[in-house]
Coordinates of C-alpha atoms and ligand atoms in Angstrom, one line a residue:
X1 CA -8.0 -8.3 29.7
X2 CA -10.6 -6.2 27.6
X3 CA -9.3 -6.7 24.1
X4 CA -10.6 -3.0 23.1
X5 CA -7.3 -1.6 24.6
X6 CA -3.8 -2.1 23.7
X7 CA -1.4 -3.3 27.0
X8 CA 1.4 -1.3 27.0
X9 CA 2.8 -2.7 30.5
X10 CA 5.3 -4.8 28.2
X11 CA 8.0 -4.6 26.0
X12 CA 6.0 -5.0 23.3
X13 CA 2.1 -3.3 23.2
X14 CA -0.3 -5.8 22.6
X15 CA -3.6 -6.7 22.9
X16 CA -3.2 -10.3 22.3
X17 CA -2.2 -11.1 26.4
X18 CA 1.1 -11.6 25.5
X19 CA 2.1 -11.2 29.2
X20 CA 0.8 -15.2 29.6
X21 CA 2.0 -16.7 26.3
X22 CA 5.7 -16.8 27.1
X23 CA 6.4 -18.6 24.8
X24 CA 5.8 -16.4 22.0
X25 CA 6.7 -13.2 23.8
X26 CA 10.1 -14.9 24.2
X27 CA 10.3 -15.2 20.3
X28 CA 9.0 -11.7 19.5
X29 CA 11.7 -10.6 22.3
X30 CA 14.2 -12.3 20.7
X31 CA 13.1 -10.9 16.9
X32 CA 12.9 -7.1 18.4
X33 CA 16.8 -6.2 18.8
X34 CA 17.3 -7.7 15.0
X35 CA 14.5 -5.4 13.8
X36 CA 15.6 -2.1 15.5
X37 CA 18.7 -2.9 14.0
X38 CA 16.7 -3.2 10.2
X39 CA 15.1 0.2 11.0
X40 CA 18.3 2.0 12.2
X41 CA 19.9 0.5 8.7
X42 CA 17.0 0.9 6.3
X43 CA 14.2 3.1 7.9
X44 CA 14.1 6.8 7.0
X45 CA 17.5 8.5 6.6
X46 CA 18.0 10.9 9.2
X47 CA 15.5 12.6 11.4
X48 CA 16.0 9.3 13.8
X49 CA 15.9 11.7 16.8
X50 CA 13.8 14.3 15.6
X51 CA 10.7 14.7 17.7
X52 CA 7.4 13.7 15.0
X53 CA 4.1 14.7 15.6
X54 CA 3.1 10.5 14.9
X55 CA -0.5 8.8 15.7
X56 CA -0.1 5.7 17.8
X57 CA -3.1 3.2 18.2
X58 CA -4.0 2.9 21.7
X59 CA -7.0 0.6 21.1
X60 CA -8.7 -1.4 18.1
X61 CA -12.0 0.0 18.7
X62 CA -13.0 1.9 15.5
X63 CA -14.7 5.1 17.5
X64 CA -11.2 6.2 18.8
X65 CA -8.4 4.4 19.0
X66 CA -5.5 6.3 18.1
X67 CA -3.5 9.2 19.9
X68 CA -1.2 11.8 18.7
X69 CA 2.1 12.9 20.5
X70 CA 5.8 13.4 19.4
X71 CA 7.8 10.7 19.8
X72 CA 11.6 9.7 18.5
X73 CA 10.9 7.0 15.4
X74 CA 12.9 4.8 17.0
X75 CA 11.2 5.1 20.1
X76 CA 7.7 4.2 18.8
X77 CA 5.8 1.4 20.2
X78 CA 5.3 -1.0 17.6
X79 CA 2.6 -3.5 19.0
X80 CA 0.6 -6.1 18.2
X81 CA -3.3 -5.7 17.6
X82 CA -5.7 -7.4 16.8
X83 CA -9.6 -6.6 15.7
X84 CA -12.0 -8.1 18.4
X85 CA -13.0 -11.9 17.7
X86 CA -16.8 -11.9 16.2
X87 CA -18.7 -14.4 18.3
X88 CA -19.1 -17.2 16.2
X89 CA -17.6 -16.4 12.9
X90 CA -17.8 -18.8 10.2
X91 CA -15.5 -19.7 7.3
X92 CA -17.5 -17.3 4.7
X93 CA -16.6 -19.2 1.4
X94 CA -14.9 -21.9 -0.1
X95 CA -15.1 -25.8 0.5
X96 CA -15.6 -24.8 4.4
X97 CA -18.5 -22.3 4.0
X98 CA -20.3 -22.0 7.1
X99 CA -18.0 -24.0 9.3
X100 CA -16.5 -22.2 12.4
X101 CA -13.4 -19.9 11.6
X102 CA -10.4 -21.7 12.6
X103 CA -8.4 -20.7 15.8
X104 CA -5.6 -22.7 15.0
X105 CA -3.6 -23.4 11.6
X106 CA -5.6 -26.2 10.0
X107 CA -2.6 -28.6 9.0
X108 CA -3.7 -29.1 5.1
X109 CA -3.6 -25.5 4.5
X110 CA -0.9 -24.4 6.4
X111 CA 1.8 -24.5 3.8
X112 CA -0.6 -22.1 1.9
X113 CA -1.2 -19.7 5.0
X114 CA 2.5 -19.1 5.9
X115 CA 3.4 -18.6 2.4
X116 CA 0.4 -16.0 1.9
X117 CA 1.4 -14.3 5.5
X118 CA 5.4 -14.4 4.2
X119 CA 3.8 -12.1 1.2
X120 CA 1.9 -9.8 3.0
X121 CA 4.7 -9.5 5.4
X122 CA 7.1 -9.0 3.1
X123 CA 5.9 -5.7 1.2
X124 CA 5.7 -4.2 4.9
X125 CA 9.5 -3.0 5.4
X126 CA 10.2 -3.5 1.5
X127 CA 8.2 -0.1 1.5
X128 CA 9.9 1.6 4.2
X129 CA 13.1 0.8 2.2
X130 CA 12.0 2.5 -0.7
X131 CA 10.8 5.1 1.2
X132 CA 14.1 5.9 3.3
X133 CA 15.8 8.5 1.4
X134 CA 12.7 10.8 1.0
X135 CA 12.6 12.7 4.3
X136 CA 15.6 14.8 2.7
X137 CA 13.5 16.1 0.3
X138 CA 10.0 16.8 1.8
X139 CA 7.9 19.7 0.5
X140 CA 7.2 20.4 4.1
X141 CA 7.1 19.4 7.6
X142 CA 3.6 18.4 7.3
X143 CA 4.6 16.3 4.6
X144 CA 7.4 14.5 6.3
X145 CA 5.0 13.6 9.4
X146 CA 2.8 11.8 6.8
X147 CA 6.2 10.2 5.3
X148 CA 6.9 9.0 8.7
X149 CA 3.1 8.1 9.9
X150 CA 3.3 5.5 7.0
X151 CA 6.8 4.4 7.4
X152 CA 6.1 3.5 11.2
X153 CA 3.2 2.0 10.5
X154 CA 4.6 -0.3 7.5
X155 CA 7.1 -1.3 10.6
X156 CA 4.0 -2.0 12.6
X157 CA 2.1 -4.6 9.8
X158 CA 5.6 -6.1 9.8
X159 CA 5.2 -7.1 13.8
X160 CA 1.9 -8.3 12.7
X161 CA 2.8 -10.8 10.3
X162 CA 5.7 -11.8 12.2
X163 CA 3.5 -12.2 15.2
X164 CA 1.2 -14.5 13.2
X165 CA 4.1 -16.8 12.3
X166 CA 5.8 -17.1 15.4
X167 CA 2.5 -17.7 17.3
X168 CA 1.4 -20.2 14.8
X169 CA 3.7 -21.7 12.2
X170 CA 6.5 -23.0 14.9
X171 CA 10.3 -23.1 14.2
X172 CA 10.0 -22.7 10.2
X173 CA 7.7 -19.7 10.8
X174 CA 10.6 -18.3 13.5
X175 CA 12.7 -18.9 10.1
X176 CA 10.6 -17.2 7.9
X177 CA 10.2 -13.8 10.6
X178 CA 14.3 -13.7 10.0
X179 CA 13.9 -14.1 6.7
X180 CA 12.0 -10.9 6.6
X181 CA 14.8 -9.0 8.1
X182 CA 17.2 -10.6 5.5
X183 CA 15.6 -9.6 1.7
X184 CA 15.9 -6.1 1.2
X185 CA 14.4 -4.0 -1.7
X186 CA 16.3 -3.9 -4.8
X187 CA 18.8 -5.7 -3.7
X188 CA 20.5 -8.0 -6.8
X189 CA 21.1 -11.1 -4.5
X190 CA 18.1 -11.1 -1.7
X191 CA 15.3 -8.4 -3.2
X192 CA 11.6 -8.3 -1.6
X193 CA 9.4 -10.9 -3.4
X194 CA 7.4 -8.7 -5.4
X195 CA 8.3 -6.4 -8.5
X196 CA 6.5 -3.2 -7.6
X197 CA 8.4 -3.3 -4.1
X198 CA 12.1 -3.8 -5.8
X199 CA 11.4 -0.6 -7.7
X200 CA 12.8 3.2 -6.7
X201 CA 10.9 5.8 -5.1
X202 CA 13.0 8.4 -6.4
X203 CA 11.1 11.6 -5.2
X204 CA 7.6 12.7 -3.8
X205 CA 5.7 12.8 -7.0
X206 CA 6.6 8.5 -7.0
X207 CA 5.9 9.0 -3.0
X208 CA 2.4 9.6 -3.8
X209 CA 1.6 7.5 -6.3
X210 CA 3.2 4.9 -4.7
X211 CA 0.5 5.7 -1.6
X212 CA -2.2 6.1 -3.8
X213 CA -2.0 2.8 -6.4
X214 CA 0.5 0.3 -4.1
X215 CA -0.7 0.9 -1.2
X216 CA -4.2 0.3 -2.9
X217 CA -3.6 -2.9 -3.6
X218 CA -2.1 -3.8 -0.6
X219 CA -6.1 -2.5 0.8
X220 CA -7.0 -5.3 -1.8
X221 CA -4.9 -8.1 -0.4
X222 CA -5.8 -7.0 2.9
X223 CA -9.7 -7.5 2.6
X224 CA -9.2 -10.1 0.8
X225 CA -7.4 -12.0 3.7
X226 CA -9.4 -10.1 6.2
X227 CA -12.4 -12.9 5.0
X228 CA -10.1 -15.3 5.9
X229 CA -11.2 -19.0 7.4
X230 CA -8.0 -18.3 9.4
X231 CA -9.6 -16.3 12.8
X232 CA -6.1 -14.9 13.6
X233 CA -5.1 -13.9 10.5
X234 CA -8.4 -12.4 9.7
X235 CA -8.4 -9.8 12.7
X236 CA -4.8 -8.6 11.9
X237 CA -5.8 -7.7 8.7
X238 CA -9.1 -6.2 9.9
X239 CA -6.7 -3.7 12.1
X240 CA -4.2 -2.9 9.6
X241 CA -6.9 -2.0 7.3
X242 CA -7.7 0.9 9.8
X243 CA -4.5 2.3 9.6
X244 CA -4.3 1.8 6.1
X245 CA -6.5 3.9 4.6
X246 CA -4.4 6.9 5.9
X247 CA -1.5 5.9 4.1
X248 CA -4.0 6.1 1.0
X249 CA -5.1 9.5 1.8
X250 CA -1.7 10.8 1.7
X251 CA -1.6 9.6 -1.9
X252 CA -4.6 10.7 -2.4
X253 CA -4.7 14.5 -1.6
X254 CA -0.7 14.6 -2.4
X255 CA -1.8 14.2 -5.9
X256 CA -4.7 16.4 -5.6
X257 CA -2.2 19.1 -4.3
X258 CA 0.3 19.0 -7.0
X259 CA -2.5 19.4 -9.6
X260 CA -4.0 22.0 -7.5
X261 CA -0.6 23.6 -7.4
X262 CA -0.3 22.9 -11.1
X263 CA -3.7 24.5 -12.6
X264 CA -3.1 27.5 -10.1
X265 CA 0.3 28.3 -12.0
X266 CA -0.9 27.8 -15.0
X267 CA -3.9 30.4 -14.6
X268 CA -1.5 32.6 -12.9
X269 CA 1.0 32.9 -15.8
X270 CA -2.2 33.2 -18.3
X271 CA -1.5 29.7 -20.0
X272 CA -4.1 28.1 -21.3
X273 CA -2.2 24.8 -23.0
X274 CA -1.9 22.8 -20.1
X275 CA 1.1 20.1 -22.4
X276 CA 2.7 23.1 -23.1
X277 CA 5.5 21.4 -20.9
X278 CA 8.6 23.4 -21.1
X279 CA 6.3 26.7 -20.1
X280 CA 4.5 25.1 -17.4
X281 CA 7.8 24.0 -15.8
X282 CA 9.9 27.0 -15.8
X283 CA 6.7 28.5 -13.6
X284 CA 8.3 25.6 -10.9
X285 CA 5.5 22.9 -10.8
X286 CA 5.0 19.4 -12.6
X287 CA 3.0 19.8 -15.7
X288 CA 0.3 17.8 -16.2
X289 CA 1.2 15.1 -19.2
X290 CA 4.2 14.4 -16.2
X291 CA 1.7 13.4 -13.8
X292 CA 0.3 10.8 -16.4
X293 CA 3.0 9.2 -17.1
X294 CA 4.1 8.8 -13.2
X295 CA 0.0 7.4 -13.0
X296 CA 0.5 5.2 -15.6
X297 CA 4.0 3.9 -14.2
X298 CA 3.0 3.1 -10.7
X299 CA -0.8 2.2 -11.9
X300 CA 0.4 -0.6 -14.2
X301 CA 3.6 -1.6 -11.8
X302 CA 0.4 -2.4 -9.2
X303 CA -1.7 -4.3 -11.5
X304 CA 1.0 -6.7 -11.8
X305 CA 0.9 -7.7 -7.9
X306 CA -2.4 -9.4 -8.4
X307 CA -1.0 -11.9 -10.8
X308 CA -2.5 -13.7 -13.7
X309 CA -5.4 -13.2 -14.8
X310 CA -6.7 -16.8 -14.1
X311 CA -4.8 -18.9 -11.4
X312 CA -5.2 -22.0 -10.0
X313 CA -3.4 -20.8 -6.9
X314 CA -6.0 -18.2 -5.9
X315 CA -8.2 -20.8 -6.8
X316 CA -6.8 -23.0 -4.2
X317 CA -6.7 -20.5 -2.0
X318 CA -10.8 -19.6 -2.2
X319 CA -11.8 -23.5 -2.2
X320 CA -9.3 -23.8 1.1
X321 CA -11.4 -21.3 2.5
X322 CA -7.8 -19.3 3.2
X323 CA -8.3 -15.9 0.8
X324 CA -11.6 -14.6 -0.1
X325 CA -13.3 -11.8 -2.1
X326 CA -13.6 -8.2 -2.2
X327 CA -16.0 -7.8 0.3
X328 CA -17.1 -11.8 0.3
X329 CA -19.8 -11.8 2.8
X330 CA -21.5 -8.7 1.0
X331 CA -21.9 -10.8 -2.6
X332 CA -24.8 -12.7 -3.3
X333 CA -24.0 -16.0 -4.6
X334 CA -23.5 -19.4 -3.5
X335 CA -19.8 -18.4 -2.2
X336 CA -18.6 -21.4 -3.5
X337 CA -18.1 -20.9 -7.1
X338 CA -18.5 -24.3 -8.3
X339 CA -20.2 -23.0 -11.5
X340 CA -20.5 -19.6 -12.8
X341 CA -18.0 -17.3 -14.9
X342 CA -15.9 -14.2 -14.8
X343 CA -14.9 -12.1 -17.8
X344 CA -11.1 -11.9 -17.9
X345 CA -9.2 -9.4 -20.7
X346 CA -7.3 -12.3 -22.5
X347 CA -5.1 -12.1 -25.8
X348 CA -6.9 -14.2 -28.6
X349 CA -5.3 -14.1 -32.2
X350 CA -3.7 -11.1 -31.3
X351 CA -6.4 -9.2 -29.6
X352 CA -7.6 -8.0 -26.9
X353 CA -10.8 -9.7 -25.8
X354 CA -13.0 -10.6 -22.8
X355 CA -13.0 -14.5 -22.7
X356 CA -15.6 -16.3 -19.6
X357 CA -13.3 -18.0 -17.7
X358 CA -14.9 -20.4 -14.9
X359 CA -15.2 -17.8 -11.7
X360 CA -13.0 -19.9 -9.3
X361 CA -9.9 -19.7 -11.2
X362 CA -10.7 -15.6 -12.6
X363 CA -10.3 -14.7 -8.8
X364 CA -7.4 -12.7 -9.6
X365 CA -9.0 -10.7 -12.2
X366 CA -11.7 -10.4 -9.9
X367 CA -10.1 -8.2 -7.1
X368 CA -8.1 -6.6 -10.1
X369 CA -11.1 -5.2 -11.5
X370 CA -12.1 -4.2 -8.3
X371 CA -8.8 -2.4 -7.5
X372 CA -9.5 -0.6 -10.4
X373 CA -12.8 0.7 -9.7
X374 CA -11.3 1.7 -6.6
X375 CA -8.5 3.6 -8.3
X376 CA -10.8 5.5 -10.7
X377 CA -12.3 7.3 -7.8
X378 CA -9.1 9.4 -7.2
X379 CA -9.5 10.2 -10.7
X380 CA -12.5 11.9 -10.5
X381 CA -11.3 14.3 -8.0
X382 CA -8.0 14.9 -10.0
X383 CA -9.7 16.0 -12.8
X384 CA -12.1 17.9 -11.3
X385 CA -9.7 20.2 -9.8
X386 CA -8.6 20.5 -13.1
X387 CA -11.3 21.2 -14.8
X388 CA -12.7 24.0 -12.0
X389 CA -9.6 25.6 -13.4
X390 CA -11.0 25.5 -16.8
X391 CA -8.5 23.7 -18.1
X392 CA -9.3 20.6 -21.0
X393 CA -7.2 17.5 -20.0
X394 CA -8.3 14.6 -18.0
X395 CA -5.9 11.9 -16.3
X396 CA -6.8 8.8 -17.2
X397 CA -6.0 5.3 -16.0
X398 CA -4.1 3.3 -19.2
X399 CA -5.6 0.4 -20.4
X400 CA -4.7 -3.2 -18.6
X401 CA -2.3 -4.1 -21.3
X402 CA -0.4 -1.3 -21.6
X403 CA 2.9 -1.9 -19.9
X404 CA 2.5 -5.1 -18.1
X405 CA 4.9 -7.6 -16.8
X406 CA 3.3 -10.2 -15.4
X407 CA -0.2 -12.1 -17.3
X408 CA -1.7 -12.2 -20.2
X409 CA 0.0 -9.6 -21.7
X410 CA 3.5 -9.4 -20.0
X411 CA 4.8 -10.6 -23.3
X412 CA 3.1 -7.6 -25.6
X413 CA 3.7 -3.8 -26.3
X414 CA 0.3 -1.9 -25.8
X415 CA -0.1 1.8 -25.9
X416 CA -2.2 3.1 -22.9
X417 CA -5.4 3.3 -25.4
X418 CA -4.8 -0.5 -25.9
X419 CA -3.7 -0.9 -29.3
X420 CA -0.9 -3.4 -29.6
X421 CA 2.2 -2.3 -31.3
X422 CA 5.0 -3.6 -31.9
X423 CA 8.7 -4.0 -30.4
X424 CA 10.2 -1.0 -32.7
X425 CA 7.1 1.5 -32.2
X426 CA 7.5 0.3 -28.3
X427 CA 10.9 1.7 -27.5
X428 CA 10.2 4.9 -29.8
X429 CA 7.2 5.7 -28.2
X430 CA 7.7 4.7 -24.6
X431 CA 9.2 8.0 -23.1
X432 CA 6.0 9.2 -24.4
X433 CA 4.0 7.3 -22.1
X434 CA 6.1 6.8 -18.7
X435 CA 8.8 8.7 -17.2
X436 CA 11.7 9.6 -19.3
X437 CA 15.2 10.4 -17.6
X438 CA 14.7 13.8 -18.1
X439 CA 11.2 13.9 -16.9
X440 CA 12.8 12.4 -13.8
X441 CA 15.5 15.3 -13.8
X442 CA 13.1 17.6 -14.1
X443 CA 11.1 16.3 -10.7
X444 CA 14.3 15.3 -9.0
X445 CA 15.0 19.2 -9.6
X446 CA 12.3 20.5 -7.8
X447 CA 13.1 18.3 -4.9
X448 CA 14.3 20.9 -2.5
X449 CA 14.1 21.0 1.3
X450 CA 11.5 22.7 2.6
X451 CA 11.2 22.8 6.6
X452 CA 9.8 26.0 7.4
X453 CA 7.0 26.2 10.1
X454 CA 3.9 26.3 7.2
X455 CA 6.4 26.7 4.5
X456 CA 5.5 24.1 1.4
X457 CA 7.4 23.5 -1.9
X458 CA 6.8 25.5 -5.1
X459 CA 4.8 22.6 -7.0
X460 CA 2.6 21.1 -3.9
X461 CA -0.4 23.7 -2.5
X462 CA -1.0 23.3 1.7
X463 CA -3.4 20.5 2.7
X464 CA -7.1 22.0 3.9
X465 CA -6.7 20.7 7.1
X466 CA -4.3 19.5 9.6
X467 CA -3.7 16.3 10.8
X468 CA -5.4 16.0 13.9
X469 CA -6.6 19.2 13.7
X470 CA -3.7 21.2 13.8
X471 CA -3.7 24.7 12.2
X472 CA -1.0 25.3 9.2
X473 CA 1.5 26.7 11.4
X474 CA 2.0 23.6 13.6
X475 CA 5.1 21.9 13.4
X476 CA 4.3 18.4 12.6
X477 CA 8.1 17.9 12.8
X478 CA 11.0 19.7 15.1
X479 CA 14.0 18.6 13.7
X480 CA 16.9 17.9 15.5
X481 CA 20.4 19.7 14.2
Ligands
FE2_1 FE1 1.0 -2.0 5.3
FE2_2 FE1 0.4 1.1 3.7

């Protein structure tokens, strides 16, 4: 079987040769009625049999390996696929370095593998259940494709960890693919595992942010296990990363296109003070100090998956050779960071400073700071879109203590400059800094239908191009009534 191309003979698409590894196939089988029934119950509300212009990989070879067609949600084919195996890969860090990748779950470190896999698995459908009311609301049918592209594809990375544990981790891995079914997000007795996915997505403005910062650090987590010592494991992620950076671009250019939509307004009603709120948002699109505070909400929500600062779990996790680095093999060092130091943001006698902190155990400030850098890029585009409108106000990501839950400063009040207040000038100032319930009215009343061929919402400008090509007219969606 050439490994390029996805079999689509069987139940389930795969190019793993699932055909001759009964065994497994059996279990997947046996997983797939319980996870149609999860998607019928928490996948998008409504629109189940509407036909949706949806992008379904076909191969895992980078140079083309999707095609577009409308298909029934419920009818996609959710497959397994993995990246080709390099020729003799080796472990690229940790205790390990330079030892073949391992095919098989090396017994010492397979506690900490099917825990890390449960993780990753676990954000996959958590998302889609956040996601599930939105489609009622989209700004357009071209927006309610991209809802969907994600959703199903969320549903996808699901099949992928649950592949990995049924294929490798036996009958408490079986246990732990149920599992997955089980938790659901926000729920008071079984949530998701994770803060940021037990949180609403209350309308499209969250939608996008949500694309743009969780989604981000789920690209994070994904390298990171991408460098894995762990061959299998190392491949899925390499795959899902492909499809991933879509879901990014919908964040990406959904924010750009509500601050497009935002500055246009504004220069059209001759307003030159863009936190003029109350003006901007009779004119029908979100002003801009709203977009901040949604930034900084789902900005700082994301910097609390990567954990504290300095852990002796990710630390574990580099020296087992299990999770890497940002881009590991690109770094130049010894890999093995037995010496060396990392500056981490800590709070010393009440202040913020940058403390050296042995490298091994900073590895989750590490891939935070990188996150971040990655983040800031959006930014620039943001706010030159503004400022081509002539307008003087820049987004701007808050600093790492403001708002946190989980680290060094889970315990303090910061404002998004940094400067630490206190519990009083916290709770006075906060609707100044994230989303008030009024700012969420506001939004919330702006979340009308729109599902006109080429129609799009009063606060969101059309996209510059298509997906796939299609001109503004197509439609990405035909809704069944
Ligand atoms: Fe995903
Ligand atoms: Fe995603």
């Amino acid at each position: 079987m050439n490994i390029m191309n996805v079999d689509y003979s069987t139940k389930i698409p795969n190019n793993v040769n699932l055909s001759e590894d009964r065994q497994v196939l059996k279990a997947l089988e046996g997983w797939h009625p319980g996870y149609i029934d999860w998607w019928n119950d928490m996948g998008p509300d409504g629109f189940q049999q509407s036909l949706v212009y949806l992008r379904t990989a076909y191969s895992v070879d980078p140079r083309g390996w999707a095609k577009f067609d409308y298909v029934k949600m419920p009818d996609y084919r959710w497959g397994i696929l993995l990246a080709p195996q390099e020729e003799n890969r080796v472990i690229p860090f940790g205790q390990h370095y330079g030892e073949p990748a391992w095919q098989e779950v090396p017994g010492e470190h397979r506690a900490m593998l099917r825990r890390l896999i449960v993780i990753q698995g676990d954000t996959e459908p958590a998302s889609v259940e956040q996601q599930r009311h939105l489609g009622k609301t989209a700004p357009s049918l071209y927006d309610l494709r991209n809802l969907f592209q994600v959703n199903v594809e969320e549903g996808r990375h699901l099949w992928a960890m649950v592949y990995l544990l049924q294929k490798y981790f036996g009958r408490d891995g079986r246990e732990e693919a149920d599992e997955l079914l089980r938790r659901r997000s926000g729920d008071a007795d079984s949530p998701r595992m994770l803060g940021a996915f037990n949180e609403a997505t209350p309308d499209w403005l969250s939608f996008f942010m949500f694309t743009y910062f969780t989604d981000r650090d789920g690209k994070m987590q994904l390298h990171s296990l991408a460098q894995s010592g762990f061959d299998p494991l190392s491949r899925t992620c390499r795959f899902m990363l492909t499809e991933e950076a879509h879901h990014m671009f919908v964040g990406e250019t959904g924010i750009s296109r509500v601050v497009q939509r935002t500055v246009e307004a504004m220069r059209e009603a001759g307003i030159d003070d863009p936190t003029d709120i109350a003006r901007v948002r009779a004119l029908g699109v979100v002003d801009l100090p709203t977009v901040q505070k949604k930034l900084n909400l789902h900005y700082t929500l994301s910097l609390d998956l990567f954990g504290s600062e300095v852990s002796t779990n990710a630390a574990n996790a580099y020296n087992a050779g299990v999770k890497g680095r940002y881009r590991e093999t690109q770094i130049d060092d010894d890999h093995r960071l037995q010496s060396g130091t990392y500056p981490v943001l800590k709070l010393v006698d009440g202040e913020i400073r940058r403390v050296d902190e042995p490298a091994l155990t900073a590895l989750n400030m590490r891939l935070r700071d990188d996150y971040t850098q990655d983040c800031a890029k959006g930014l620039m585009r943001w706010n030159k879109i503004i400022a081509l409108a002539g307008y003087d106000f820049r987004l701007t990501l808050p600093n790492v203590a403001f708002h946190r839950q989980i680290g060094e400063f889970g315990n303090i009040h910061a404002t998004p400059d940094g400067v630490l207040i206190d519990d009083a000038t916290w709770n006075k100032r906060k609707s100044d800094w994230l989303p008030s319930a009024d700012d969420g009215d506001f939004i919330a009343s702006l979340m009308t239908p729109v599902t006109g061929i080429g129609e799009f919402a009063s606060w969101i400008s059309p996209p510059k191009v298509g997906i796939d090509n299609k001109p503004g007219d197509f439609e990405y969606v035909k809704i069944e009534t």
